[in-house]
Coordinates of C-alpha atoms and ligand atoms in Angstrom, one line a residue:
M11 CA 123.7 118.2 142.1
T12 CA 120.3 117.1 143.0
G13 CA 116.9 117.8 141.4
R14 CA 114.9 116.4 138.6
L15 CA 116.4 116.1 135.1
Q16 CA 114.4 117.0 132.1
A17 CA 114.6 115.9 128.4
P18 CA 116.4 118.6 126.4
K19 CA 114.2 121.3 124.9
G20 CA 112.6 120.2 121.6
T21 CA 112.9 116.5 122.3
H22 CA 110.2 114.1 123.3
D23 CA 110.1 110.6 124.8
L24 CA 108.0 108.0 123.1
F25 CA 106.3 105.6 125.5
P26 CA 104.1 102.7 124.6
S27 CA 101.6 103.2 123.0
D28 CA 103.2 106.0 121.0
S29 CA 106.3 104.0 120.2
E30 CA 104.1 101.2 118.9
R31 CA 102.4 103.7 116.5
F32 CA 105.8 104.7 115.1
A33 CA 106.8 101.1 114.8
A34 CA 103.6 100.3 112.9
V35 CA 104.2 103.2 110.5
E36 CA 107.8 102.0 109.9
A37 CA 106.6 98.5 109.4
T38 CA 104.1 99.8 106.7
A39 CA 107.0 101.7 105.1
R40 CA 109.1 98.6 105.0
R41 CA 106.3 96.6 103.4
V42 CA 105.2 99.2 100.8
F43 CA 108.7 100.4 99.9
G44 CA 110.0 96.9 99.9
A45 CA 107.3 95.8 97.4
H46 CA 108.6 98.5 95.1
G47 CA 112.2 97.2 95.3
Y48 CA 113.5 99.7 97.9
G49 CA 116.0 98.4 100.5
E50 CA 116.7 100.1 103.8
I51 CA 119.8 102.1 104.4
R52 CA 121.0 103.3 107.8
T53 CA 123.6 106.1 107.8
P54 CA 125.4 107.7 110.8
T55 CA 123.4 110.2 112.9
F56 CA 126.4 112.6 112.7
E57 CA 128.6 113.5 109.7
A58 CA 131.3 115.9 108.8
T59 CA 129.8 119.4 109.0
E60 CA 131.2 120.1 105.5
L61 CA 128.8 117.5 104.0
F62 CA 125.7 119.6 104.9
A63 CA 127.3 122.9 103.9
R64 CA 128.1 121.5 100.5
S65 CA 124.7 119.8 99.9
V66 CA 121.9 121.5 101.8
G67 CA 123.7 124.9 101.2
E68 CA 125.5 127.5 103.2
T69 CA 122.8 130.1 102.9
T70 CA 119.9 127.9 103.9
D71 CA 118.2 128.3 107.3
I72 CA 119.1 124.7 108.1
V73 CA 122.9 125.2 107.7
H74 CA 123.0 128.8 108.7
K75 CA 120.9 128.7 111.9
E76 CA 119.7 125.2 112.8
M77 CA 122.6 122.7 113.0
F78 CA 123.8 121.0 116.1
T79 CA 127.5 121.4 115.3
F80 CA 130.4 120.5 117.7
P81 CA 134.1 119.7 117.5
D82 CA 135.1 116.1 118.4
R83 CA 138.1 115.5 120.8
K84 CA 140.5 115.9 117.9
G85 CA 138.9 119.2 116.8
R86 CA 137.1 117.9 113.7
S87 CA 133.8 119.7 113.1
L88 CA 130.8 117.2 113.3
T89 CA 127.1 117.9 112.9
L90 CA 124.1 115.9 114.0
R91 CA 122.3 115.2 110.7
P92 CA 119.5 117.8 110.0
E93 CA 118.3 115.5 107.1
N94 CA 119.3 112.2 105.5
T95 CA 119.7 112.8 101.8
A96 CA 123.2 114.2 102.1
G97 CA 124.3 111.2 104.2
V98 CA 122.7 108.7 101.8
V99 CA 124.5 110.3 98.8
R100 CA 127.8 110.5 100.8
A101 CA 127.4 106.8 101.6
L102 CA 126.7 105.8 98.0
V103 CA 129.7 107.8 96.7
E104 CA 131.9 106.3 99.3
K105 CA 130.8 102.8 98.4
G106 CA 131.5 103.4 94.7
L107 CA 128.2 104.4 93.1
Q108 CA 129.7 103.9 89.6
D109 CA 129.9 100.2 90.2
L110 CA 126.4 99.7 91.6
P111 CA 123.6 98.5 89.3
K112 CA 121.3 101.4 88.6
P113 CA 118.9 102.6 89.6
V114 CA 119.6 102.4 93.3
R115 CA 116.4 102.3 95.4
L116 CA 116.8 103.1 99.1
W117 CA 114.6 104.1 102.0
Y118 CA 115.4 105.1 105.6
A119 CA 113.8 105.9 108.9
G120 CA 115.5 107.7 111.7
P121 CA 116.1 110.7 113.9
Q122 CA 117.2 114.1 112.5
F123 CA 118.2 117.2 114.4
R124 CA 117.5 120.9 113.8
Y125 CA 118.0 123.7 116.3
E126 CA 114.6 125.3 115.7
Q127 CA 112.2 127.1 118.1
P128 CA 110.1 124.2 119.3
Q129 CA 106.3 124.3 118.9
A130 CA 103.6 121.8 118.2
G131 CA 104.9 119.6 115.3
R132 CA 108.3 121.2 115.3
Y133 CA 111.0 119.6 117.3
R134 CA 114.8 119.7 117.7
E135 CA 115.0 115.9 117.4
F136 CA 112.4 114.6 115.0
R137 CA 112.1 111.5 112.9
Q138 CA 111.9 111.2 109.1
I139 CA 111.0 108.3 106.8
G140 CA 112.5 108.9 103.5
V141 CA 113.2 107.5 100.1
E142 CA 115.9 108.1 97.5
L143 CA 115.9 106.8 93.9
V144 CA 119.3 107.3 92.3
G145 CA 120.1 106.9 88.6
V146 CA 116.8 107.7 86.8
P147 CA 116.9 111.0 84.8
S148 CA 113.4 110.9 83.4
A149 CA 110.1 111.9 85.0
S150 CA 109.2 108.2 85.4
G151 CA 111.5 108.3 88.4
D152 CA 109.7 111.3 90.0
A153 CA 106.4 109.6 89.3
E154 CA 107.6 106.3 90.8
V155 CA 108.5 107.9 94.2
I156 CA 105.5 110.1 94.3
G157 CA 103.2 107.3 93.3
M158 CA 104.8 105.0 96.0
L159 CA 104.4 107.8 98.5
F160 CA 100.7 107.8 98.0
V161 CA 100.4 104.0 98.2
F162 CA 102.1 104.4 101.6
L163 CA 99.9 107.3 102.8
R164 CA 96.7 105.4 101.8
A165 CA 97.9 102.2 103.5
L166 CA 98.0 104.4 106.7
G167 CA 94.5 105.6 106.1
L168 CA 95.4 109.1 104.9
A169 CA 93.1 109.3 102.0
D170 CA 92.4 113.1 101.8
V171 CA 95.9 114.3 100.9
R172 CA 97.2 116.0 97.8
A173 CA 100.6 116.8 96.5
T174 CA 101.7 120.3 95.5
I175 CA 104.3 120.3 92.8
N176 CA 106.6 122.8 91.1
C177 CA 109.6 122.8 88.8
I178 CA 112.7 124.7 89.6
P179 CA 115.0 125.7 86.6
K180 CA 118.5 124.4 86.5
G181 CA 121.8 125.5 85.0
E182 CA 121.7 128.6 83.0
A183 CA 117.9 128.9 83.3
R184 CA 118.3 128.9 87.1
A185 CA 120.8 131.7 86.9
A186 CA 118.5 133.7 84.7
F187 CA 115.6 133.1 87.2
S188 CA 117.8 134.3 90.1
R189 CA 118.8 137.5 88.2
A190 CA 115.1 138.2 87.4
L191 CA 114.2 137.7 91.1
Q192 CA 117.0 140.1 92.1
E193 CA 115.8 142.7 89.6
H194 CA 112.3 142.4 90.9
A195 CA 113.2 142.5 94.6
R196 CA 116.1 145.0 94.8
P197 CA 114.0 148.1 94.2
R198 CA 111.5 146.8 96.7
A199 CA 113.9 145.6 99.4
S200 CA 113.9 148.7 101.7
G201 CA 111.8 146.9 104.2
F202 CA 113.8 143.7 104.2
G203 CA 115.5 142.4 107.3
E204 CA 119.2 141.7 107.4
D205 CA 118.8 138.0 106.6
D206 CA 116.7 138.6 103.5
R207 CA 119.0 141.3 102.2
K208 CA 121.8 138.7 102.4
R209 CA 119.6 136.1 100.7
L210 CA 118.7 138.6 97.9
E211 CA 122.4 139.1 97.0
E212 CA 123.8 135.6 97.7
N213 CA 121.0 133.2 96.9
P214 CA 117.8 134.9 95.8
L215 CA 115.8 131.6 95.6
R216 CA 116.1 131.3 99.4
L217 CA 114.0 134.5 99.7
F218 CA 111.0 132.1 99.3
D219 CA 111.9 130.5 102.6
S220 CA 111.5 133.8 104.4
K221 CA 108.8 134.1 107.1
D222 CA 108.9 137.9 107.0
P223 CA 105.5 139.3 105.9
E224 CA 107.2 142.2 104.1
T225 CA 109.4 139.8 102.0
K226 CA 106.4 137.6 101.3
R227 CA 104.5 140.6 100.1
V228 CA 107.3 141.6 97.7
L229 CA 107.5 138.0 96.4
E230 CA 103.8 138.0 95.5
G231 CA 104.5 139.8 92.2
A232 CA 107.8 138.0 91.6
P233 CA 108.7 136.1 88.4
A234 CA 107.5 132.5 88.5
T235 CA 109.9 129.5 88.3
L236 CA 107.8 127.8 85.6
D237 CA 108.3 130.8 83.2
F238 CA 112.1 130.2 83.2
L239 CA 112.2 126.5 82.3
D240 CA 114.3 125.5 79.3
D241 CA 112.6 123.2 76.8
A242 CA 114.0 120.0 78.3
S243 CA 113.0 121.0 81.8
R244 CA 109.5 121.9 80.6
A245 CA 109.1 118.6 78.9
H246 CA 110.2 116.8 82.1
H247 CA 107.6 118.7 84.1
E248 CA 104.8 118.1 81.5
E249 CA 105.7 114.4 81.5
L250 CA 105.4 114.2 85.3
K251 CA 102.0 115.9 85.1
R252 CA 100.9 113.3 82.6
L253 CA 102.1 110.4 84.7
L254 CA 100.8 111.4 88.1
P255 CA 97.1 110.9 87.3
L256 CA 97.9 107.5 85.9
L257 CA 99.2 106.5 89.3
G258 CA 96.2 108.0 91.0
V259 CA 98.1 110.9 92.6
P260 CA 96.0 114.0 93.2
F261 CA 98.1 117.2 92.8
R262 CA 98.1 120.9 92.0
E263 CA 100.9 123.2 90.8
S264 CA 102.2 126.1 92.8
A265 CA 105.1 128.4 92.0
A266 CA 105.5 129.1 95.7
I267 CA 107.0 125.7 96.4
V268 CA 110.8 126.1 96.2
R269 CA 111.8 124.1 99.3
G270 CA 114.4 125.3 101.8
I271 CA 117.3 123.3 100.5
D272 CA 119.7 124.2 97.7
Y273 CA 120.3 120.8 96.1
Y274 CA 116.9 120.7 94.3
T275 CA 116.7 120.8 90.5
L276 CA 113.5 120.5 88.5
T277 CA 110.7 118.7 90.4
V278 CA 109.9 119.7 93.9
F279 CA 106.9 118.7 95.9
E280 CA 105.2 118.9 99.2
V281 CA 102.2 117.4 101.0
T282 CA 100.5 119.3 103.7
S283 CA 97.8 118.1 106.0
D284 CA 94.8 120.0 107.3
R285 CA 94.9 117.8 110.4
L286 CA 98.1 119.5 111.5
G287 CA 98.4 123.0 113.0
A288 CA 100.8 125.7 111.9
Q289 CA 103.5 123.2 111.0
N290 CA 101.4 121.5 108.4
A291 CA 104.1 120.2 106.0
L292 CA 103.8 116.5 106.3
L293 CA 106.6 115.8 103.8
G294 CA 108.8 117.3 101.1
G295 CA 110.9 116.1 98.4
G296 CA 112.2 116.6 94.9
R297 CA 114.9 115.9 92.3
Y298 CA 118.5 116.6 92.9
D299 CA 120.4 115.9 89.7
D300 CA 123.6 117.7 90.6
L301 CA 124.2 116.6 94.2
V302 CA 126.0 113.3 93.6
A303 CA 128.6 115.1 91.4
D304 CA 128.8 118.0 93.8
L305 CA 129.8 115.5 96.5
G306 CA 132.5 114.0 94.4
G307 CA 130.6 111.1 92.7
P308 CA 129.9 110.3 89.1
P309 CA 127.2 112.7 87.7
T310 CA 124.0 110.8 88.6
P311 CA 120.4 112.1 88.7
A312 CA 118.3 111.4 91.7
V313 CA 115.0 112.1 93.3
G314 CA 113.4 111.4 96.7
F315 CA 111.4 112.7 99.6
A316 CA 111.3 112.7 103.4
I317 CA 108.2 112.5 105.6
G318 CA 108.1 114.1 109.0
E319 CA 107.2 110.9 110.9
D320 CA 106.1 112.7 114.1
R321 CA 103.7 114.8 112.0
L322 CA 102.5 111.8 110.1
V323 CA 101.6 109.9 113.3
E324 CA 99.9 113.1 114.6
A325 CA 97.8 113.3 111.4
M326 CA 96.7 109.7 111.4
T327 CA 93.3 109.0 112.7
S328 CA 93.3 105.2 112.0
D329 CA 94.9 103.0 114.6
A330 CA 97.7 101.1 112.8
R331 CA 98.5 99.1 115.9
V332 CA 98.0 95.4 115.7
P333 CA 94.9 94.0 117.5
R334 CA 95.9 91.3 120.0
T335 CA 94.2 89.4 122.8
L336 CA 95.6 90.1 126.2
F337 CA 95.9 87.3 128.7
A338 CA 96.4 88.6 132.2
V339 CA 97.9 85.7 134.2
I340 CA 97.1 86.4 137.8
P341 CA 98.5 84.3 140.7
D342 CA 96.5 84.6 143.9
G343 CA 99.6 84.8 146.1
R344 CA 103.4 84.5 145.9
E345 CA 103.2 80.8 146.4
D346 CA 101.3 80.5 143.1
L347 CA 103.7 82.6 141.1
V348 CA 105.9 79.7 139.8
Y349 CA 102.8 77.8 138.6
A350 CA 101.5 81.0 137.0
L351 CA 104.8 81.7 135.1
G352 CA 104.6 78.1 133.7
V353 CA 101.0 78.7 132.5
A354 CA 101.9 82.1 131.0
D355 CA 104.8 80.5 129.1
E356 CA 102.5 77.7 127.8
I357 CA 99.9 80.2 126.6
R358 CA 102.6 82.2 124.8
Q359 CA 103.7 79.1 123.0
L360 CA 100.1 78.1 122.1
L361 CA 99.1 81.6 120.9
P362 CA 102.2 83.4 119.6
E363 CA 100.0 86.4 118.4
A364 CA 98.6 87.0 121.9
V365 CA 100.1 89.2 124.6
V366 CA 100.6 87.3 127.8
E367 CA 101.4 89.2 131.0
A368 CA 102.0 87.5 134.3
D369 CA 101.3 89.6 137.4
L370 CA 104.8 89.4 138.9
L371 CA 103.8 91.5 141.9
A372 CA 101.4 88.7 142.9
R373 CA 99.1 91.1 144.8
G374 CA 96.2 88.8 144.6
I375 CA 93.3 88.1 142.3
G376 CA 91.4 91.3 143.1
K377 CA 94.2 93.7 142.3
G378 CA 95.3 91.7 139.3
L379 CA 91.8 91.8 137.8
G380 CA 91.7 95.5 138.6
R381 CA 94.8 96.2 136.5
A382 CA 93.5 94.0 133.7
G383 CA 90.2 95.9 133.7
Q384 CA 92.1 99.2 133.6
L385 CA 93.9 98.2 130.5
A386 CA 90.7 97.0 128.9
S387 CA 88.9 100.2 129.6
D388 CA 91.8 102.5 128.5
P389 CA 93.3 100.6 125.6
S390 CA 95.0 103.7 124.2
R391 CA 97.5 103.4 127.0
Y392 CA 98.7 100.1 125.7
A393 CA 101.2 99.3 123.0
F394 CA 98.8 97.2 121.0
R395 CA 95.1 97.5 120.1
I396 CA 93.3 95.2 122.5
A397 CA 91.1 92.7 120.8
G398 CA 89.9 91.2 124.1
V399 CA 91.1 90.6 127.6
R400 CA 91.1 87.2 129.4
A401 CA 92.2 86.9 132.9
V402 CA 93.8 83.6 133.9
L403 CA 93.2 83.1 137.6
L404 CA 95.6 80.8 139.4
G405 CA 95.2 80.1 143.2
S406 CA 96.0 77.1 145.4
K407 CA 92.9 75.2 144.0
E408 CA 94.2 75.4 140.4
R409 CA 97.8 74.8 141.4
E410 CA 96.9 71.6 143.3
A411 CA 94.6 70.2 140.6
D412 CA 96.9 71.3 137.7
S413 CA 94.0 73.3 136.3
V414 CA 93.3 76.9 135.2
T415 CA 90.4 79.3 135.5
V416 CA 89.9 81.6 132.6
K417 CA 87.6 84.7 132.8
D418 CA 86.6 86.6 129.7
L419 CA 86.5 90.3 130.9
S420 CA 84.1 91.4 128.2
T421 CA 81.4 88.8 128.9
G422 CA 82.3 88.0 132.5
A423 CA 82.1 84.3 131.6
Q424 CA 84.4 82.1 133.7
E425 CA 85.4 78.5 133.4
T426 CA 87.8 76.1 135.2
F427 CA 89.4 73.3 133.2
P428 CA 92.4 71.0 133.4
R429 CA 95.6 72.7 132.2
R430 CA 96.2 70.0 129.6
Q431 CA 93.1 71.2 127.8
L432 CA 94.6 74.7 127.3
A433 CA 95.3 74.2 123.6
E434 CA 91.9 73.0 122.6
R435 CA 90.1 75.5 124.9
L436 CA 92.0 78.5 123.6
A437 CA 92.0 77.4 119.9
G438 CA 90.5 80.0 117.6
R439 CA 90.6 82.6 120.4
E440 CA 93.8 84.2 119.4
R441 CA 94.2 86.8 116.8
Ligands
HAM30 P1 112.6 118.8 104.5 O1 111.4 119.5 103.9 O2 113.6 119.7 105.1 O3 113.2 117.9 103.4 O4 112.0 117.9 105.6 C1 111.0 116.9 105.3 C2 110.0 116.8 106.4 O5 110.5 116.6 107.7 C3 109.1 118.1 106.6 O6 108.1 118.2 105.6 C4 108.6 117.9 107.9 O7 107.4 117.1 107.9 C5 109.7 117.2 108.7 N1 110.4 118.1 109.5 C6 111.4 119.0 109.2 N2 111.8 119.7 110.2 C7 111.1 119.3 111.3 C8 111.1 119.6 112.7 N3 111.9 120.5 113.2 N4 110.2 118.9 113.5 C9 109.4 117.9 113.0 N5 109.4 117.6 111.7 C10 110.2 118.3 110.8 C11 114.3 117.1 103.7 O8 114.7 116.9 104.8 C12 114.8 116.4 102.4 N6 116.0 115.6 102.8 C13 113.8 115.6 101.8 C14 114.3 114.9 100.5 C15 114.7 113.6 100.4 N7 114.5 115.4 99.3 C16 114.9 114.5 98.5 N8 115.1 113.4 99.1

């Protein structure tokens, strides 16, 4: 077969400088979450299919319609992870959560896979940055993760964001809420599609995930989650509302936030961004007090969130890339290349923060300067933020005299000096 191959639908390649933006966001995550005592966990990108059916839930869109599921060569059903919470809990239970000091604080960053209809901000392979706090039953746990989330978002320059929170009843109160929802919707369900009819009977909470305008209309007058909370749950929710302002987290309440995943109990939250299009959910999270036990572990409360990293990078206006000085080391001809490589290496050792590129194609000073000028004039194409460009010009004159000529591309100033003076001449010029 001939012809050009394309990336699979819903995937996208990250070239420099995009990859560098993602790396900068992940470095900030590592710094902020690390400062709160969270360590990184990396779990497999595929898991047993059953894990997601038992955690995310059989009747959710994710499990029902969006999983990349395949048999391995021995016929075991595997699934590319659509999210990372289930894998983290599986890993903790497998490691022996009962023996680990609590609470367990973890974060992760990595690709997730959902077979969705691709559009701007919605991909089949996307990246999440997430956090899971395991072993804290009280609202102080919810407050810690949400507070830390806002420290992270602000560190990235996203100042104008607000959380929307809700509280979903659990246990008997949840069953009562589900019944009330059914009683409200059944007499009004004549216009429901097949999916929503099924949701209504099997898992009425999932009706809130429906995109069907008719279902949405019926839900407008539906009972509200907050009216069904038992006393302990209500106290939990009130405590969280008291703590969030102390941590500087702006929020509002909305009964419409139920999240499209079954494992949530009590707190759920989302952050949307006006800078995104139709897919404006920047992140989502919540408490999942029953999941660890449901997956065979010791009953352990937990709370966490996951940010859509692709959407986060899209919403950022600030440039988190590190500013660096670029040294374009340009040999005049092939015979100057070895000398140029030596000089390039020396500058790298003198200025570890700088970026030093030797023109390996040795097309001559003119072409080399042209490329350096292109980079300087279109810095978004480059992996780092360019703090300045210096061309190091090396022809037979420099090679024979063991000297270098350095040209500052922003001022045009140029000087030639002995190579042994590189250290003192470049001192203070790096970033
Ligand atoms: P989720 O709401 O399903 O939650 O996903 C979290 C975020 O991932 C979304 O808000 C969105 O930004 C991003 N996302 C989801 N699907 C796509 C897609 N197809 N393309 C691009 N971005 C997408 C979870 O996954 C939970 N595990 C969060 C959590 C952690 N809850 C507790 N701990």
